[in-house]
Coordinates of N, CA and C in Angstrom, one line a residue:
L1 N -144.8 -8.9 -214.1 CA -144.8 -7.5 -214.5 C -143.7 -6.7 -213.7
Y2 N -143.5 -7.1 -212.4 CA -142.5 -6.3 -211.7 C -141.0 -6.6 -212.2
R3 N -140.8 -7.6 -212.9 CA -139.5 -7.9 -213.4 C -139.2 -7.2 -214.7
A4 N -140.3 -6.7 -215.4 CA -140.1 -6.1 -216.7 C -139.6 -4.7 -216.7
T5 N -139.2 -4.2 -217.8 CA -138.8 -2.8 -217.9 C -140.1 -1.9 -218.2
I6 N -140.5 -1.1 -217.2 CA -141.7 -0.4 -217.3 C -141.4 1.0 -217.8
I7 N -142.2 1.5 -218.8 CA -142.0 2.8 -219.3 C -143.4 3.5 -219.2
N8 N -143.4 4.6 -218.5 CA -144.6 5.4 -218.4 C -144.5 6.6 -219.3
E9 N -145.0 6.5 -220.5 CA -144.9 7.6 -221.5 C -146.1 7.7 -222.3
G10 N -146.8 8.8 -222.2 CA -148.1 9.0 -222.9 C -148.0 10.2 -223.9
N11 N -146.9 10.7 -224.2 CA -146.8 12.0 -225.0 C -146.4 11.7 -226.4
V12 N -146.2 10.5 -226.8 CA -145.9 10.2 -228.2 C -146.8 9.1 -228.7
G13 N -146.9 9.0 -230.0 CA -147.8 8.0 -230.6 C -147.2 6.6 -230.5
T14 N -146.2 6.3 -231.2 CA -145.5 5.1 -231.2 C -144.1 5.3 -230.5
L15 N -143.8 4.6 -229.5 CA -142.6 4.7 -228.8 C -141.6 3.7 -229.4
K16 N -140.4 4.2 -229.8 CA -139.4 3.3 -230.4 C -138.3 3.1 -229.4
I17 N -138.0 1.8 -229.1 CA -136.9 1.5 -228.1 C -135.8 0.9 -228.9
P18 N -134.6 1.5 -229.0 CA -133.5 0.9 -229.7 C -133.0 -0.3 -229.0
V19 N -132.8 -1.5 -229.6 CA -132.3 -2.7 -229.0 C -131.1 -3.3 -229.5
G20 N -130.6 -2.8 -230.6 CA -129.4 -3.4 -231.2 C -128.7 -2.6 -232.2
S21 N -127.4 -2.9 -232.5 CA -126.6 -2.2 -233.5 C -125.6 -3.2 -234.1
N22 N -125.3 -3.0 -235.3 CA -124.3 -3.8 -236.0 C -122.9 -3.3 -235.8
T23 N -122.7 -2.3 -235.0 CA -121.3 -1.7 -234.8 C -120.9 -2.0 -233.4
A24 N -119.6 -1.8 -233.2 CA -119.0 -2.0 -231.9 C -117.9 -0.9 -231.6
A25 N -117.6 -0.8 -230.3 CA -116.5 0.2 -230.0 C -115.2 -0.3 -230.6
S26 N -114.3 0.6 -230.9 CA -113.0 0.2 -231.4 C -111.9 0.8 -230.6
W27 N -110.7 0.1 -230.5 CA -109.6 0.6 -229.8 C -109.0 1.8 -230.5
H28 N -108.6 2.8 -229.7 CA -108.2 4.1 -230.3 C -106.7 4.4 -230.0
T29 N -106.0 4.9 -230.9 CA -104.6 5.3 -230.7 C -104.6 6.7 -230.1
E30 N -103.8 6.9 -229.1 CA -103.8 8.2 -228.4 C -103.5 9.4 -229.4
N31 N -104.4 10.4 -229.3 CA -104.3 11.6 -230.1 C -104.6 11.3 -231.6
G32 N -105.0 10.1 -231.9 CA -105.3 9.8 -233.3 C -106.7 10.2 -233.7
A33 N -107.0 10.3 -235.0 CA -108.3 10.7 -235.4 C -109.3 9.6 -235.2
G34 N -110.4 9.9 -234.8 CA -111.5 8.9 -234.5 C -112.3 8.7 -235.8
N35 N -112.8 7.5 -236.0 CA -113.6 7.2 -237.1 C -115.1 6.9 -236.6
E36 N -116.0 7.7 -237.1 CA -117.4 7.6 -236.7 C -118.0 6.4 -237.5
A37 N -118.6 5.5 -236.8 CA -119.2 4.4 -237.4 C -120.8 4.6 -237.3
A38 N -121.4 4.5 -238.5 CA -122.9 4.7 -238.5 C -123.5 3.4 -238.0
P39 N -124.3 3.4 -236.9 CA -124.9 2.2 -236.4 C -126.2 1.9 -237.2
T40 N -126.5 0.7 -237.2 CA -127.8 0.2 -237.8 C -128.6 -0.3 -236.6
L41 N -129.6 0.5 -236.2 CA -130.3 0.1 -235.0 C -131.6 -0.6 -235.4
S42 N -132.0 -1.6 -234.6 CA -133.3 -2.2 -234.7 C -134.1 -1.6 -233.5
S43 N -135.4 -1.8 -233.5 CA -136.2 -1.1 -232.5 C -137.4 -2.0 -232.1
I44 N -137.9 -1.8 -230.9 CA -139.2 -2.4 -230.5 C -140.1 -1.2 -230.5
D45 N -141.2 -1.4 -231.2 CA -142.2 -0.3 -231.3 C -143.4 -0.6 -230.4
L46 N -143.7 0.4 -229.5 CA -144.8 0.2 -228.6 C -145.8 1.3 -228.8
G47 N -147.1 0.8 -229.0 CA -148.2 1.7 -229.2 C -149.0 1.8 -227.9
G48 N -150.3 1.5 -228.0 CA -151.1 1.5 -226.8 C -152.5 0.8 -227.1
Y49 N -152.9 -0.1 -226.2 CA -154.2 -0.8 -226.3 C -154.9 -0.6 -225.0
E50 N -156.2 -0.4 -225.2 CA -157.1 -0.2 -224.0 C -157.4 -1.5 -223.3
L51 N -157.1 -1.6 -222.0 CA -157.4 -2.7 -221.2 C -158.4 -2.3 -220.1
M52 N -159.6 -2.8 -220.1 CA -160.6 -2.4 -219.2 C -161.3 -3.5 -218.5
R53 N -161.7 -3.3 -217.3 CA -162.5 -4.2 -216.5 C -163.6 -3.4 -215.9
L54 N -164.9 -3.7 -216.3 CA -166.0 -2.9 -215.9 C -167.0 -3.7 -215.0
M55 N -167.6 -3.1 -214.0 CA -168.5 -3.8 -213.1 C -169.7 -2.9 -212.8
Q56 N -170.9 -3.4 -212.9 CA -172.1 -2.6 -212.6 C -172.7 -3.1 -211.3
V57 N -172.9 -2.2 -210.3 CA -173.4 -2.6 -209.0 C -174.7 -1.8 -208.8
S58 N -175.7 -2.4 -208.3 CA -177.0 -1.7 -208.1 C -176.8 -0.8 -206.8
A59 N -177.6 0.2 -206.8 CA -177.7 1.1 -205.6 C -178.1 0.3 -204.4
A60 N -179.0 -0.6 -204.5 CA -179.4 -1.4 -203.3 C -178.3 -2.2 -202.8
T61 N -177.5 -2.9 -203.7 CA -176.4 -3.6 -203.2 C -175.3 -2.8 -202.5
M62 N -175.1 -1.6 -203.1 CA -174.1 -0.7 -202.5 C -174.6 -0.2 -201.2
S63 N -175.8 0.1 -201.0 CA -176.4 0.6 -199.8 C -176.3 -0.4 -198.6
R64 N -176.4 -1.7 -199.0 CA -176.4 -2.7 -197.9 C -175.0 -3.3 -197.6
S65 N -174.0 -2.7 -198.3 CA -172.6 -3.2 -198.2 C -171.8 -2.4 -197.1
T66 N -170.7 -2.9 -196.7 CA -169.9 -2.2 -195.7 C -169.2 -1.1 -196.4
G67 N -168.6 -0.2 -195.7 CA -167.9 1.0 -196.3 C -166.7 0.6 -197.1
E68 N -166.2 -0.6 -196.9 CA -165.0 -1.0 -197.6 C -165.3 -1.7 -198.9
F69 N -166.6 -2.0 -199.2 CA -167.0 -2.8 -200.3 C -166.5 -2.2 -201.6
E70 N -166.8 -0.9 -201.8 CA -166.4 -0.2 -203.1 C -164.9 -0.3 -203.3
G71 N -164.1 -0.1 -202.2 CA -162.6 -0.2 -202.4 C -162.2 -1.6 -202.7
M72 N -162.8 -2.6 -202.1 CA -162.5 -4.0 -202.3 C -162.7 -4.4 -203.8
M73 N -163.9 -3.9 -204.3 CA -164.2 -4.2 -205.7 C -163.3 -3.5 -206.6
L74 N -162.9 -2.3 -206.4 CA -161.9 -1.6 -207.2 C -160.6 -2.3 -207.2
D75 N -160.2 -2.8 -206.0 CA -158.9 -3.5 -205.9 C -159.0 -4.8 -206.8
L76 N -160.2 -5.5 -206.7 CA -160.4 -6.7 -207.5 C -160.3 -6.4 -209.0
L77 N -160.9 -5.4 -209.4 CA -160.9 -5.0 -210.9 C -159.4 -4.7 -211.3
S78 N -158.7 -4.0 -210.4 CA -157.3 -3.6 -210.8 C -156.5 -4.9 -210.9
S79 N -156.6 -5.8 -210.0 CA -155.8 -7.1 -210.0 C -156.2 -7.9 -211.3
E80 N -157.5 -7.9 -211.7 CA -157.9 -8.6 -212.9 C -157.3 -8.0 -214.1
N81 N -157.1 -6.7 -214.2 CA -156.5 -6.0 -215.3 C -155.0 -6.5 -215.4
I82 N -154.3 -6.5 -214.2 CA -152.9 -6.9 -214.2 C -152.8 -8.4 -214.6
E83 N -153.7 -9.2 -214.2 CA -153.6 -10.6 -214.6 C -153.8 -10.8 -216.1
T84 N -154.7 -10.1 -216.6 CA -155.0 -10.1 -218.1 C -153.8 -9.6 -218.8
L85 N -153.1 -8.5 -218.3 CA -151.9 -8.0 -219.0 C -150.8 -9.0 -218.9
E86 N -150.6 -9.6 -217.8 CA -149.5 -10.6 -217.7 C -149.8 -11.8 -218.5
K87 N -151.0 -12.2 -218.7 CA -151.3 -13.4 -219.6 C -150.9 -13.0 -221.0
S88 N -151.1 -11.7 -221.4 CA -150.8 -11.3 -222.8 C -149.3 -11.4 -223.0
F89 N -148.5 -11.3 -222.0 CA -147.0 -11.5 -222.2 C -146.7 -12.9 -222.8
I90 N -147.6 -13.8 -222.6 CA -147.4 -15.2 -223.1 C -148.3 -15.4 -224.4
T91 N -149.6 -15.1 -224.3 CA -150.5 -15.5 -225.3 C -151.0 -14.4 -226.2
G92 N -150.5 -13.2 -226.0 CA -151.0 -12.0 -226.8 C -150.6 -12.2 -228.3
V93 N -151.5 -11.8 -229.1 CA -151.4 -12.0 -230.6 C -150.8 -10.8 -231.3
G94 N -150.7 -9.6 -230.6 CA -150.1 -8.5 -231.2 C -151.1 -7.6 -231.9
N95 N -152.3 -8.0 -232.0 CA -153.4 -7.2 -232.7 C -154.5 -6.9 -231.7
T96 N -154.7 -5.7 -231.3 CA -155.6 -5.2 -230.2 C -155.1 -5.6 -228.8
M97 N -153.9 -6.1 -228.7 CA -153.3 -6.5 -227.5 C -151.8 -6.6 -227.7
P98 N -151.0 -6.7 -226.6 CA -149.5 -6.9 -226.7 C -149.2 -8.2 -227.5
L99 N -147.9 -8.2 -228.0 CA -147.4 -9.4 -228.6 C -146.7 -10.3 -227.6
G100 N -147.3 -11.5 -227.4 CA -146.7 -12.5 -226.4 C -145.7 -13.4 -227.0
L101 N -145.1 -14.3 -226.2 CA -144.1 -15.2 -226.6 C -144.7 -16.2 -227.6
D102 N -145.9 -16.7 -227.4 CA -146.5 -17.7 -228.3 C -146.6 -17.3 -229.7
A103 N -146.7 -16.0 -230.0 CA -146.9 -15.5 -231.3 C -145.7 -14.9 -232.0
M104 N -144.6 -15.0 -231.3 CA -143.3 -14.6 -231.8 C -142.8 -15.5 -232.9
T105 N -141.8 -15.1 -233.7 CA -141.2 -15.9 -234.7 C -140.1 -16.8 -234.1
W106 N -140.2 -18.1 -234.3 CA -139.2 -19.0 -233.8 C -138.5 -19.8 -234.9
N107 N -137.2 -19.9 -234.8 CA -136.4 -20.7 -235.9 C -135.2 -21.3 -235.2
A108 N -134.4 -21.9 -236.0 CA -133.2 -22.6 -235.5 C -132.3 -21.7 -234.7
G109 N -132.4 -20.4 -234.9 CA -131.5 -19.5 -234.1 C -131.9 -19.2 -232.7
N110 N -133.2 -19.5 -232.4 CA -133.7 -19.2 -231.1 C -134.7 -20.2 -230.5
Q111 N -134.6 -21.4 -231.1 CA -135.5 -22.5 -230.7 C -134.8 -23.9 -230.7
I112 N -135.0 -24.7 -229.7 CA -134.5 -26.0 -229.6 C -135.7 -27.0 -229.6
L113 N -135.7 -28.0 -230.5 CA -136.8 -29.0 -230.5 C -136.3 -30.3 -230.2
T114 N -137.1 -31.2 -229.6 CA -136.8 -32.5 -229.3 C -136.8 -33.3 -230.6
A115 N -136.3 -34.6 -230.5 CA -136.2 -35.4 -231.8 C -137.5 -35.6 -232.5
N116 N -138.6 -35.8 -231.7 CA -139.9 -35.9 -232.3 C -141.0 -35.5 -231.2
A117 N -142.2 -35.6 -231.6 CA -143.3 -35.2 -230.8 C -143.5 -36.1 -229.6
A118 N -143.0 -37.3 -229.6 CA -143.1 -38.3 -228.5 C -142.0 -38.2 -227.5
T119 N -140.9 -37.4 -227.8 CA -139.8 -37.3 -227.0 C -139.9 -36.2 -226.0
K120 N -139.9 -36.4 -224.7 CA -140.0 -35.3 -223.8 C -138.8 -34.4 -223.7
I121 N -139.0 -33.2 -223.3 CA -137.9 -32.3 -223.2 C -136.9 -32.8 -222.1
S122 N -135.7 -32.8 -222.4 CA -134.7 -33.3 -221.4 C -133.8 -32.1 -221.0
P123 N -133.0 -32.3 -219.9 CA -132.1 -31.3 -219.4 C -131.1 -30.9 -220.5
D124 N -130.8 -31.8 -221.4 CA -129.8 -31.5 -222.5 C -130.4 -30.4 -223.4
E125 N -131.7 -30.5 -223.7 CA -132.3 -29.5 -224.6 C -132.4 -28.1 -223.9
I126 N -132.7 -28.2 -222.6 CA -132.8 -26.9 -221.8 C -131.4 -26.2 -221.7
A127 N -130.4 -27.0 -221.5 CA -129.0 -26.5 -221.4 C -128.6 -25.9 -222.8
A128 N -129.0 -26.6 -223.9 CA -128.7 -26.1 -225.2 C -129.4 -24.8 -225.5
G129 N -130.6 -24.7 -224.9 CA -131.4 -23.4 -225.1 C -130.8 -22.3 -224.4
I130 N -130.3 -22.5 -223.2 CA -129.6 -21.4 -222.5 C -128.4 -21.0 -223.3
G131 N -127.7 -21.9 -223.9 CA -126.5 -21.6 -224.7 C -126.8 -20.8 -225.9
L132 N -128.1 -20.7 -226.4 CA -128.4 -19.9 -227.5 C -128.5 -18.4 -227.2
L133 N -128.7 -18.1 -225.9 CA -128.8 -16.7 -225.5 C -127.4 -16.0 -225.4
P134 N -127.3 -14.8 -225.9 CA -126.1 -14.1 -225.7 C -125.9 -13.9 -224.2
Q135 N -124.6 -13.9 -223.7 CA -124.4 -13.9 -222.3 C -125.0 -12.6 -221.6
K136 N -125.1 -11.5 -222.3 CA -125.6 -10.3 -221.7 C -127.1 -10.5 -221.3
Y137 N -127.8 -11.5 -221.9 CA -129.1 -11.9 -221.6 C -129.2 -13.1 -220.7
A138 N -128.3 -14.1 -221.0 CA -128.3 -15.3 -220.3 C -128.0 -15.1 -218.8
R139 N -127.2 -14.1 -218.5 CA -126.9 -13.9 -217.0 C -128.1 -13.6 -216.2
G140 N -129.1 -13.0 -216.7 CA -130.3 -12.7 -216.0 C -131.5 -13.5 -216.4
A141 N -131.3 -14.6 -217.1 CA -132.4 -15.4 -217.7 C -133.1 -16.2 -216.6
I142 N -134.4 -16.4 -216.9 CA -135.2 -17.3 -216.1 C -135.9 -18.3 -217.0
L143 N -136.4 -19.4 -216.5 CA -137.2 -20.4 -217.2 C -138.6 -20.2 -216.9
L144 N -139.5 -20.2 -218.0 CA -140.9 -20.1 -217.8 C -141.5 -21.4 -218.3
M145 N -142.4 -22.0 -217.5 CA -143.1 -23.2 -217.9 C -144.3 -23.4 -217.0
N146 N -145.2 -24.3 -217.5 CA -146.3 -24.6 -216.6 C -146.0 -25.7 -215.6
A147 N -146.9 -26.0 -214.7 CA -146.6 -27.0 -213.6 C -146.3 -28.4 -214.2
K148 N -147.0 -28.8 -215.2 CA -146.7 -30.1 -215.8 C -145.3 -30.2 -216.3
S149 N -144.9 -29.3 -217.0 CA -143.5 -29.3 -217.5 C -142.5 -29.3 -216.4
L150 N -142.8 -28.5 -215.3 CA -141.9 -28.4 -214.2 C -141.7 -29.8 -213.5
Y151 N -142.8 -30.5 -213.3 CA -142.8 -31.8 -212.6 C -142.1 -32.8 -213.5
N152 N -142.2 -32.7 -214.8 CA -141.5 -33.6 -215.7 C -140.0 -33.4 -215.6
I153 N -139.6 -32.2 -215.4 CA -138.2 -31.9 -215.2 C -137.7 -32.4 -213.8
A154 N -138.5 -32.2 -212.8 CA -138.1 -32.6 -211.5 C -138.0 -34.1 -211.4
A155 N -138.8 -34.9 -212.2 CA -138.7 -36.3 -212.1 C -137.8 -36.9 -213.1
Y156 N -137.0 -36.2 -213.8 CA -136.1 -36.7 -214.8 C -134.9 -37.5 -214.1
S157 N -134.7 -38.7 -214.6 CA -133.6 -39.5 -214.0 C -132.7 -40.1 -215.1
D158 N -131.5 -40.5 -214.8 CA -130.6 -41.0 -215.8 C -130.8 -42.5 -215.9
A159 N -130.0 -43.2 -216.7 CA -130.1 -44.6 -217.0 C -130.0 -45.5 -215.7
N160 N -129.4 -44.9 -214.7 CA -129.3 -45.7 -213.4 C -130.4 -45.4 -212.5
G161 N -131.4 -44.6 -212.9 CA -132.5 -44.2 -212.0 C -132.2 -43.1 -211.0
D162 N -131.1 -42.5 -211.2 CA -130.7 -41.4 -210.3 C -131.3 -40.1 -210.8
Y163 N -131.9 -39.3 -209.9 CA -132.5 -38.1 -210.3 C -131.4 -37.1 -210.7
I164 N -131.7 -36.3 -211.8 CA -130.7 -35.4 -212.3 C -130.5 -34.2 -211.4
F165 N -131.6 -33.8 -210.7 CA -131.6 -32.6 -209.9 C -131.7 -33.0 -208.4
A166 N -131.0 -32.2 -207.6 CA -131.1 -32.3 -206.2 C -132.6 -31.9 -205.8
A167 N -133.1 -32.6 -204.8 CA -134.5 -32.4 -204.4 C -134.8 -31.0 -204.0
T168 N -133.8 -30.3 -203.4 CA -134.0 -28.9 -203.0 C -134.0 -27.9 -204.1
E169 N -133.6 -28.3 -205.3 CA -133.5 -27.3 -206.4 C -134.4 -27.8 -207.6
A170 N -135.0 -29.0 -207.5 CA -135.7 -29.5 -208.7 C -136.9 -28.6 -209.1
T171 N -137.5 -27.9 -208.2 CA -138.6 -27.1 -208.5 C -138.4 -25.6 -208.4
S172 N -137.1 -25.2 -208.3 CA -136.8 -23.8 -208.1 C -135.7 -23.3 -209.1
K173 N -134.8 -24.2 -209.5 CA -133.7 -23.7 -210.3 C -133.2 -24.8 -211.3
F174 N -132.7 -24.4 -212.4 CA -132.0 -25.2 -213.3 C -130.7 -24.6 -213.7
M175 N -129.6 -25.2 -213.4 CA -128.3 -24.6 -213.7 C -128.2 -23.2 -213.2
G176 N -128.7 -23.0 -212.0 CA -128.7 -21.7 -211.4 C -129.7 -20.7 -211.9
K177 N -130.5 -21.1 -212.9 CA -131.5 -20.2 -213.4 C -132.8 -20.4 -212.7
E178 N -133.5 -19.4 -212.3 CA -134.8 -19.5 -211.6 C -135.8 -20.1 -212.5
I179 N -136.6 -21.0 -212.0 CA -137.8 -21.5 -212.7 C -139.1 -20.9 -212.2
C180 N -139.8 -20.3 -213.1 CA -141.1 -19.6 -212.8 C -142.2 -20.3 -213.4
V181 N -143.2 -20.7 -212.6 CA -144.4 -21.4 -213.2 C -145.4 -20.4 -213.6
N182 N -145.9 -20.6 -214.8 CA -147.0 -19.8 -215.4 C -148.0 -20.7 -216.0
E183 N -149.3 -20.6 -215.6 CA -150.3 -21.5 -216.0 C -150.7 -21.2 -217.5
H184 N -150.3 -20.1 -218.0 CA -150.7 -19.7 -219.4 C -149.8 -20.3 -220.5
I185 N -148.8 -21.0 -220.1 CA -147.9 -21.6 -221.0 C -148.3 -23.0 -221.4
L186 N -148.3 -23.4 -222.6 CA -148.7 -24.7 -223.0 C -147.9 -25.8 -222.5
D187 N -148.4 -27.0 -222.4 CA -147.7 -28.2 -222.0 C -146.5 -28.4 -223.0
D188 N -145.4 -28.9 -222.4 CA -144.2 -29.3 -223.2 C -143.6 -28.1 -224.0
V189 N -143.7 -26.9 -223.4 CA -143.1 -25.7 -223.9 C -142.4 -25.0 -222.8
I190 N -141.1 -24.6 -223.0 CA -140.4 -23.9 -222.0 C -139.8 -22.7 -222.7
Y191 N -139.9 -21.5 -222.1 CA -139.3 -20.3 -222.6 C -138.2 -19.9 -221.6
I192 N -137.0 -19.6 -222.2 CA -135.9 -19.0 -221.5 C -135.8 -17.6 -221.9
V193 N -136.0 -16.7 -220.9 CA -136.0 -15.3 -221.3 C -135.3 -14.4 -220.2
D194 N -134.8 -13.3 -220.7 CA -134.4 -12.3 -219.7 C -135.6 -11.3 -219.5
P195 N -136.2 -11.4 -218.3 CA -137.4 -10.6 -218.0 C -137.2 -9.1 -218.2
K196 N -136.0 -8.6 -218.0 CA -135.8 -7.2 -218.1 C -135.9 -6.7 -219.6
Q197 N -135.9 -7.7 -220.5 CA -136.0 -7.4 -221.9 C -137.5 -7.5 -222.4
L198 N -138.4 -7.5 -221.4 CA -139.8 -7.3 -221.7 C -140.1 -5.9 -221.5
Y199 N -140.5 -5.1 -222.5 CA -140.7 -3.7 -222.4 C -142.2 -3.5 -222.4
V200 N -142.7 -2.8 -221.3 CA -144.1 -2.6 -221.1 C -144.3 -1.0 -221.0
R201 N -145.1 -0.5 -221.9 CA -145.3 0.9 -222.0 C -146.7 1.3 -221.6
F202 N -146.8 2.0 -220.6 CA -148.1 2.5 -220.1 C -148.3 4.0 -220.7
S203 N -149.1 4.1 -221.7 CA -149.4 5.5 -222.2 C -150.5 6.1 -221.3
M204 N -151.2 5.3 -220.6 CA -152.1 5.8 -219.6 C -152.0 4.8 -218.4
P205 N -151.6 5.2 -217.2 CA -151.5 4.3 -216.1 C -152.8 3.7 -215.7
L206 N -152.7 2.6 -215.0 CA -153.9 1.9 -214.5 C -154.7 2.9 -213.5
T207 N -155.9 3.1 -213.9 CA -156.8 4.0 -213.1 C -158.1 3.3 -212.7
V208 N -158.4 3.4 -211.4 CA -159.7 2.8 -211.0 C -160.6 3.9 -210.5
Q209 N -161.9 3.8 -210.9 CA -162.9 4.8 -210.7 C -164.3 4.2 -210.4
A210 N -165.1 5.0 -209.7 CA -166.5 4.7 -209.5 C -167.3 5.9 -210.0
D211 N -168.4 5.6 -210.8 CA -169.2 6.6 -211.4 C -170.6 6.3 -211.2
Q212 N -171.4 7.2 -210.6 CA -172.8 7.1 -210.4 C -173.6 7.7 -211.6
S213 N -173.0 8.7 -212.3 CA -173.8 9.4 -213.3 C -174.1 8.5 -214.5
A214 N -173.2 7.6 -214.9 CA -173.5 6.8 -216.0 C -174.7 5.9 -215.8
G215 N -175.0 5.5 -214.6 CA -176.1 4.6 -214.3 C -177.3 5.4 -213.6
F216 N -177.4 6.6 -213.9 CA -178.4 7.5 -213.2 C -179.9 6.9 -213.4
T217 N -180.2 6.5 -214.6 CA -181.6 6.1 -214.9 C -181.8 4.6 -214.5
T218 N -180.8 3.9 -214.2 CA -180.9 2.5 -213.8 C -180.6 2.3 -212.3
A219 N -180.3 3.4 -211.6 CA -179.9 3.3 -210.2 C -178.7 2.4 -210.0
S220 N -177.7 2.5 -210.9 CA -176.5 1.7 -210.9 C -175.3 2.5 -210.6
I221 N -174.3 1.9 -210.1 CA -173.0 2.5 -209.9 C -172.0 1.6 -210.7
Y222 N -171.2 2.3 -211.6 CA -170.2 1.6 -212.4 C -168.9 1.7 -211.8
L223 N -168.2 0.6 -211.7 CA -166.8 0.6 -211.2 C -165.9 0.2 -212.4
R224 N -164.8 0.9 -212.6 CA -164.0 0.6 -213.7 C -162.5 0.7 -213.4
A225 N -161.8 -0.3 -214.0 CA -160.3 -0.3 -214.0 C -159.9 -0.2 -215.4
L226 N -159.0 0.8 -215.8 CA -158.7 1.1 -217.1 C -157.2 1.5 -217.3
C227 N -156.6 1.0 -218.3 CA -155.2 1.5 -218.6 C -155.0 1.4 -220.1
V228 N -154.1 2.1 -220.7 CA -153.7 2.0 -222.1 C -152.2 1.5 -222.1
V229 N -152.0 0.4 -222.6 CA -150.7 -0.3 -222.5 C -150.3 -1.1 -223.7
D230 N -149.1 -1.3 -223.9 CA -148.5 -2.2 -224.9 C -147.3 -2.8 -224.4
A231 N -146.9 -4.0 -224.9 CA -145.7 -4.7 -224.4 C -145.2 -5.6 -225.5
K232 N -143.9 -5.7 -225.6 CA -143.2 -6.6 -226.5 C -141.9 -7.1 -225.8
W233 N -141.5 -8.3 -226.2 CA -140.2 -8.8 -225.8 C -139.1 -8.5 -226.8
N234 N -137.9 -8.3 -226.4 CA -136.8 -8.2 -227.2 C -136.5 -9.7 -227.8
P235 N -136.7 -9.9 -229.0 CA -136.5 -11.3 -229.5 C -135.1 -11.9 -229.3
A236 N -134.1 -11.0 -229.2 CA -132.7 -11.5 -229.0 C -132.6 -12.1 -227.6
A237 N -133.5 -11.8 -226.7 CA -133.4 -12.3 -225.3 C -134.3 -13.4 -225.0
C238 N -134.8 -14.1 -226.0 CA -135.9 -15.1 -225.8 C -135.5 -16.4 -226.6
V239 N -135.7 -17.5 -225.9 CA -135.5 -18.9 -226.5 C -136.6 -19.7 -226.2
R240 N -137.1 -20.6 -227.1 CA -138.2 -21.5 -226.9 C -137.7 -22.9 -227.0
I241 N -138.1 -23.7 -226.1 CA -137.9 -25.2 -226.1 C -139.2 -25.9 -226.3
G242 N -139.3 -26.8 -227.3 CA -140.5 -27.4 -227.6 C -140.3 -28.8 -228.2
L243 N -141.4 -29.5 -228.5 CA -141.4 -30.8 -229.1 C -141.2 -30.8 -230.6
G244 N -140.4 -31.7 -231.1 CA -140.2 -31.8 -232.6 C -141.4 -32.4 -233.3
A245 N -141.3 -32.4 -234.6 CA -142.5 -32.9 -235.4 C -142.6 -34.4 -235.3

């Protein structure tokens, strides 16, 4: 989350972020008339979905706890909200939650596949994937994969049995690009992304609260962490590496 582009904006319904244009700047002759070019912009549309973690604690439990207990529980709920949000960056389906990488549209323009399902991803495919990114995104790109995929890369050797990667970099970088392990990514899938091109819009910031009134008749105290948030990737800044058919 800390790598993403965070937008705190709650005053509009759908927030539109312009991400591209089919026009470019042109060289101009001194004192000559300028020609205005009408851009064709695409956009990332961000709404807002409620993300909540609720906990009910009895008055007896609260009364027997240390003074820090309530604060510790609220911190826990807050961290669980963030973890769920970060998981949605990968697995979110875009309906009642953000749209994650798994649910995006992938084709020959932004995806590299191995020869078949039995062929493991090689450094050649990863390098080709980086090459699909425009340089303005490739410069800040990172590799996202789970631990199994990472260790497959680290153990990759050539026909002579020599390891492709130096031991000091095999689990941290590939061609200078940082490798980030994420347990929510499927086996044999690698994403190459510019994390700044993940747009996260908080229309209501993460708020943690304790409320005794809601549980008045049950002698309960409710602890809640709540935010209203949406997130989407810029598709032009994402590449997928996977297994072929």
